[in-house]
PDB file of C-alpha atoms in Angstrom:
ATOM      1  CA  UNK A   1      94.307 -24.793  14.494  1.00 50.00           C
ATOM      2  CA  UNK A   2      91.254 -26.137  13.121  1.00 57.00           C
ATOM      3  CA  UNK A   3      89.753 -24.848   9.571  1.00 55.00           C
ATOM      4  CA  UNK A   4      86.629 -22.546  10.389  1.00 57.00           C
ATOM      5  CA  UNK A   5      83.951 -22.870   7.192  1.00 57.00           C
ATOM      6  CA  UNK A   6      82.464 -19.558   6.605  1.00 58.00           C
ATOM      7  CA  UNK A   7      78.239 -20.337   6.961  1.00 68.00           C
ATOM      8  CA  UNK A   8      77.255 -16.710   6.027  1.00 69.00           C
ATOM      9  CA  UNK A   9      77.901 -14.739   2.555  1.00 77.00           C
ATOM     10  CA  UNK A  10      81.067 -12.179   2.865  1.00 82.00           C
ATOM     11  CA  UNK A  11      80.848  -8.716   3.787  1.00 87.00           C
ATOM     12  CA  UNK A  12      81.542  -8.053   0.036  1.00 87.00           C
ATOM     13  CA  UNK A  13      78.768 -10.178  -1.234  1.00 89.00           C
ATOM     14  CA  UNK A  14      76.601  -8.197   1.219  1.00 94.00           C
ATOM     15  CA  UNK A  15      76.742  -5.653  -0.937  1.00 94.00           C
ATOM     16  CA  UNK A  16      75.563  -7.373  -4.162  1.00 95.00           C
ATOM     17  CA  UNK A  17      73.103  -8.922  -2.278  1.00 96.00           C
ATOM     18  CA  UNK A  18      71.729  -5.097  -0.870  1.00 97.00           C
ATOM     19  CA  UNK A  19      71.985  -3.996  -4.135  1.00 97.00           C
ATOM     20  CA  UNK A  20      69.873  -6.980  -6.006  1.00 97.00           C
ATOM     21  CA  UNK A  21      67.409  -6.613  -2.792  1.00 97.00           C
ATOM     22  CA  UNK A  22      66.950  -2.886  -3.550  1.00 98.00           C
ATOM     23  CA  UNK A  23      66.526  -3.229  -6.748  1.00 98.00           C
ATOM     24  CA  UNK A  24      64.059  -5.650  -6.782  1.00 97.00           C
ATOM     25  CA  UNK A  25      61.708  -3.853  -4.271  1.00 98.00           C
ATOM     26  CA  UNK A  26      62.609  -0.721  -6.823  1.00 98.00           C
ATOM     27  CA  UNK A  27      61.100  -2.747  -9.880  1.00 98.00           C
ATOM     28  CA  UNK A  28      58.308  -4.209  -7.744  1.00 97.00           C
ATOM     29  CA  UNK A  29      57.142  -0.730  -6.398  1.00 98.00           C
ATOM     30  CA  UNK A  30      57.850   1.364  -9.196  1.00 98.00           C
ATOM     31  CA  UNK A  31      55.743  -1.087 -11.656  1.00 98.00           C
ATOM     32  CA  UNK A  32      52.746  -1.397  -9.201  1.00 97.00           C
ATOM     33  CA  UNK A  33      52.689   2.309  -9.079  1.00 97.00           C
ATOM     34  CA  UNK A  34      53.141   2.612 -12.815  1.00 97.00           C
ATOM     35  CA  UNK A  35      49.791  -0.232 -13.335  1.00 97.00           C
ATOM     36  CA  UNK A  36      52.905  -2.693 -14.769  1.00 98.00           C
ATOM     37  CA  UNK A  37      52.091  -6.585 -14.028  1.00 97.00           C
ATOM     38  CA  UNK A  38      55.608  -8.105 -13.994  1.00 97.00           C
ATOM     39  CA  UNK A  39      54.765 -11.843 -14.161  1.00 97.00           C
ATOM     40  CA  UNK A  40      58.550 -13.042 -12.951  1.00 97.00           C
ATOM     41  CA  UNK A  41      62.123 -10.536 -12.647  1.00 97.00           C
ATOM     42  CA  UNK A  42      65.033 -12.230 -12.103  1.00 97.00           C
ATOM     43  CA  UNK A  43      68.484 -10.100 -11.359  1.00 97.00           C
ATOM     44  CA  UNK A  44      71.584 -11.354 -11.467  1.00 97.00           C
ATOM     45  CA  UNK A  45      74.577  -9.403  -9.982  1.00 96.00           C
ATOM     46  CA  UNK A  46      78.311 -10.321 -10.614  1.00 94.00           C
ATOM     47  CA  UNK A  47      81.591  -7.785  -9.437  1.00 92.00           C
ATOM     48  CA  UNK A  48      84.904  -7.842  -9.954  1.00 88.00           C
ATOM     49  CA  UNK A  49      87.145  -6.953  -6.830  1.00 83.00           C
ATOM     50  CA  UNK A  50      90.116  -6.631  -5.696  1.00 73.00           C
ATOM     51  CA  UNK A  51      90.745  -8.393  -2.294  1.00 67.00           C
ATOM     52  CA  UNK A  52      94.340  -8.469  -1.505  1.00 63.00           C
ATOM     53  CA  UNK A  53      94.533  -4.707  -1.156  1.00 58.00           C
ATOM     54  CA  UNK A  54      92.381  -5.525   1.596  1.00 56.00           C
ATOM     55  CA  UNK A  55      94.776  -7.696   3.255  1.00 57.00           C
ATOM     56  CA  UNK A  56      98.028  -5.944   2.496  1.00 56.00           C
ATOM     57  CA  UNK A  57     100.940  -5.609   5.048  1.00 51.00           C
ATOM     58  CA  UNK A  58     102.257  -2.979   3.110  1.00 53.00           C
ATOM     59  CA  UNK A  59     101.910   0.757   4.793  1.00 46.00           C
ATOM     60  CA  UNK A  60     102.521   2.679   1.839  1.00 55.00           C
ATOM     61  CA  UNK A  61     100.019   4.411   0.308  1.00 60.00           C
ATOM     62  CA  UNK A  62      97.958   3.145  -2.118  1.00 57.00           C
ATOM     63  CA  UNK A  63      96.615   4.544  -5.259  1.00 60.00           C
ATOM     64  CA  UNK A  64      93.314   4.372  -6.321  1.00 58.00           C
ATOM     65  CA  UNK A  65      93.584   1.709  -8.509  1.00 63.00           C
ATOM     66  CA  UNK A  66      94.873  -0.747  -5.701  1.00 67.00           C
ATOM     67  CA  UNK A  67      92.467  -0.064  -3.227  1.00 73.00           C
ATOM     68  CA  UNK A  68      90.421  -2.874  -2.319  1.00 77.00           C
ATOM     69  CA  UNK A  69      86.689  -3.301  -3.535  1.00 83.00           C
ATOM     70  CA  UNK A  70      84.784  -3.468  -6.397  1.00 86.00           C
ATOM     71  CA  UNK A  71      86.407  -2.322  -9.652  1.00 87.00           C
ATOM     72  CA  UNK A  72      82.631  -2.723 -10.915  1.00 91.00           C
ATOM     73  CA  UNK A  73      79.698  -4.656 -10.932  1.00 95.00           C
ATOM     74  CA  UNK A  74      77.781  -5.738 -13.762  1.00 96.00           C
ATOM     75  CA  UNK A  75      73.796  -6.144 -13.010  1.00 97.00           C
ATOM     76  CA  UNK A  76      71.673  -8.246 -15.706  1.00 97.00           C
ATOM     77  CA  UNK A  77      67.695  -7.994 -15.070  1.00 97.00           C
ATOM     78  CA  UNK A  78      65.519 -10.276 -16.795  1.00 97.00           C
ATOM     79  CA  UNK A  79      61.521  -9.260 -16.732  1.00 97.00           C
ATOM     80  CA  UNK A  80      58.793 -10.926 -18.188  1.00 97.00           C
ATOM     81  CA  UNK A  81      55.348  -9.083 -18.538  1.00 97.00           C
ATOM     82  CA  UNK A  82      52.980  -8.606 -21.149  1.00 96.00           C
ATOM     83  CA  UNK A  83      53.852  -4.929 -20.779  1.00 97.00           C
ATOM     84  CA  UNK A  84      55.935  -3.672 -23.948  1.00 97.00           C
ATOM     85  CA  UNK A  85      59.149  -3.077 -24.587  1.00 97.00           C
ATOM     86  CA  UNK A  86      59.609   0.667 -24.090  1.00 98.00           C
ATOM     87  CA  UNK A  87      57.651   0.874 -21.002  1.00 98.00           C
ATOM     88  CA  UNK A  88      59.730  -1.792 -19.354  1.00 98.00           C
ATOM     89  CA  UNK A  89      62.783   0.295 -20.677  1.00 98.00           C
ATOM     90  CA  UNK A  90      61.772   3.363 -18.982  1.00 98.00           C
ATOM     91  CA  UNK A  91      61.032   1.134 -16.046  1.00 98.00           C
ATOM     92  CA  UNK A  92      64.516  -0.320 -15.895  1.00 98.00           C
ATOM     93  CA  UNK A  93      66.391   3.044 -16.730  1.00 98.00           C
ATOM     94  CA  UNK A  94      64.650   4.641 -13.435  1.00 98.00           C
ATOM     95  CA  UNK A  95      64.646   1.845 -11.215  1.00 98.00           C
ATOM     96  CA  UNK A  96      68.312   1.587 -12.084  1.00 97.00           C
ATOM     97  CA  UNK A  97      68.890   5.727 -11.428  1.00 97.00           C
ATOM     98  CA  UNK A  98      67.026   5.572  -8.341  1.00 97.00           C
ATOM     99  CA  UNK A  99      68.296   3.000  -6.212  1.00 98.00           C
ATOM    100  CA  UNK A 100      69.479   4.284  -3.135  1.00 97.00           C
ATOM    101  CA  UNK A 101      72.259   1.495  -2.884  1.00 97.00           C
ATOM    102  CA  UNK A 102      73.123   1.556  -6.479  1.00 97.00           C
ATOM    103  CA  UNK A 103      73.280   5.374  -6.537  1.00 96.00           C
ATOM    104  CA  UNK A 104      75.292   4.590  -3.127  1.00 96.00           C
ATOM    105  CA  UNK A 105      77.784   2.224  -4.923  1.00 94.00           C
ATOM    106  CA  UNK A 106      78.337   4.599  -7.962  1.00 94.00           C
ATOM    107  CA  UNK A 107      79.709   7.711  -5.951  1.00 92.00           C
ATOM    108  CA  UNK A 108      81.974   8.456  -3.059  1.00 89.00           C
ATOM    109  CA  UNK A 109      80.645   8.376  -0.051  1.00 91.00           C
ATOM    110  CA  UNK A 110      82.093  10.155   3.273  1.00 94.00           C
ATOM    111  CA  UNK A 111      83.236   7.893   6.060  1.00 94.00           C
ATOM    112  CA  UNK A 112      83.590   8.910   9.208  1.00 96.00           C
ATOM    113  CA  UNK A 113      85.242   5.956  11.740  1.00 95.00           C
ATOM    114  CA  UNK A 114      86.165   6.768  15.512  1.00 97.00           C
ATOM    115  CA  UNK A 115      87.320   4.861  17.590  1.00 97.00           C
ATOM    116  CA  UNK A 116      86.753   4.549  21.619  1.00 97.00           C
ATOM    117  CA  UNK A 117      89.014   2.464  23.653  1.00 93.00           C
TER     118      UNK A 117
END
């Protein structure tokens, strides 16, 4: 059988990548609104997950410390602007409680999956 390369980021990095996207439109809004000229933001995103909970044969139940997924994710913004310190602070600390995917990510979220066959 021959070896497929994947050509498109994994579901899981999806979800970093959603994140850093909403976050960046959160900073970019929020400071225009806020008269804050941010003259370059860079975000870096980085998660630690578990994957082979995903792929387990297993059908025992699992506890919640081997499910699969992120066990967290560490996010790292970098701003430049004239704009001082504190302002950018208070920028950060709302952009970062407002994000509909972060605030998404940091809860649980009801699922509910049918299936028609």
């Amino acid at each position: 059988m021959p070896v497929r390369h994947q050509t498109a980021g994994h579901p899981v990095e999806m979800v970093l990548q959603a994140y850093g996207a909403c976050l960046s439109i959160g900073y970019a809004m929020n400071a225009a609104v806020r008269g804050i000229k941010l003259d370059d933001i860079k975000i870096d995103l980085e998660g630690e997950i578990d994957l082979p909970g995903s792929w387990a044969s297993s059908t025992e139940k699992m506890n919640m410390a081997k499910l699969p997924g992120f066990k967290n994710i560490t996010v790292n913004v970098k701003i430049k602007s004239q704009t001082d310190k504190k302002t950018l602070q208070e920028l950060h600390q709302h952009v970062i409680g407002t994000s509909p995917v972060g605030v998404t990510l940091s809860r649980p979220v009801a699922i509910k999956a049918t299936l028609e066959v």
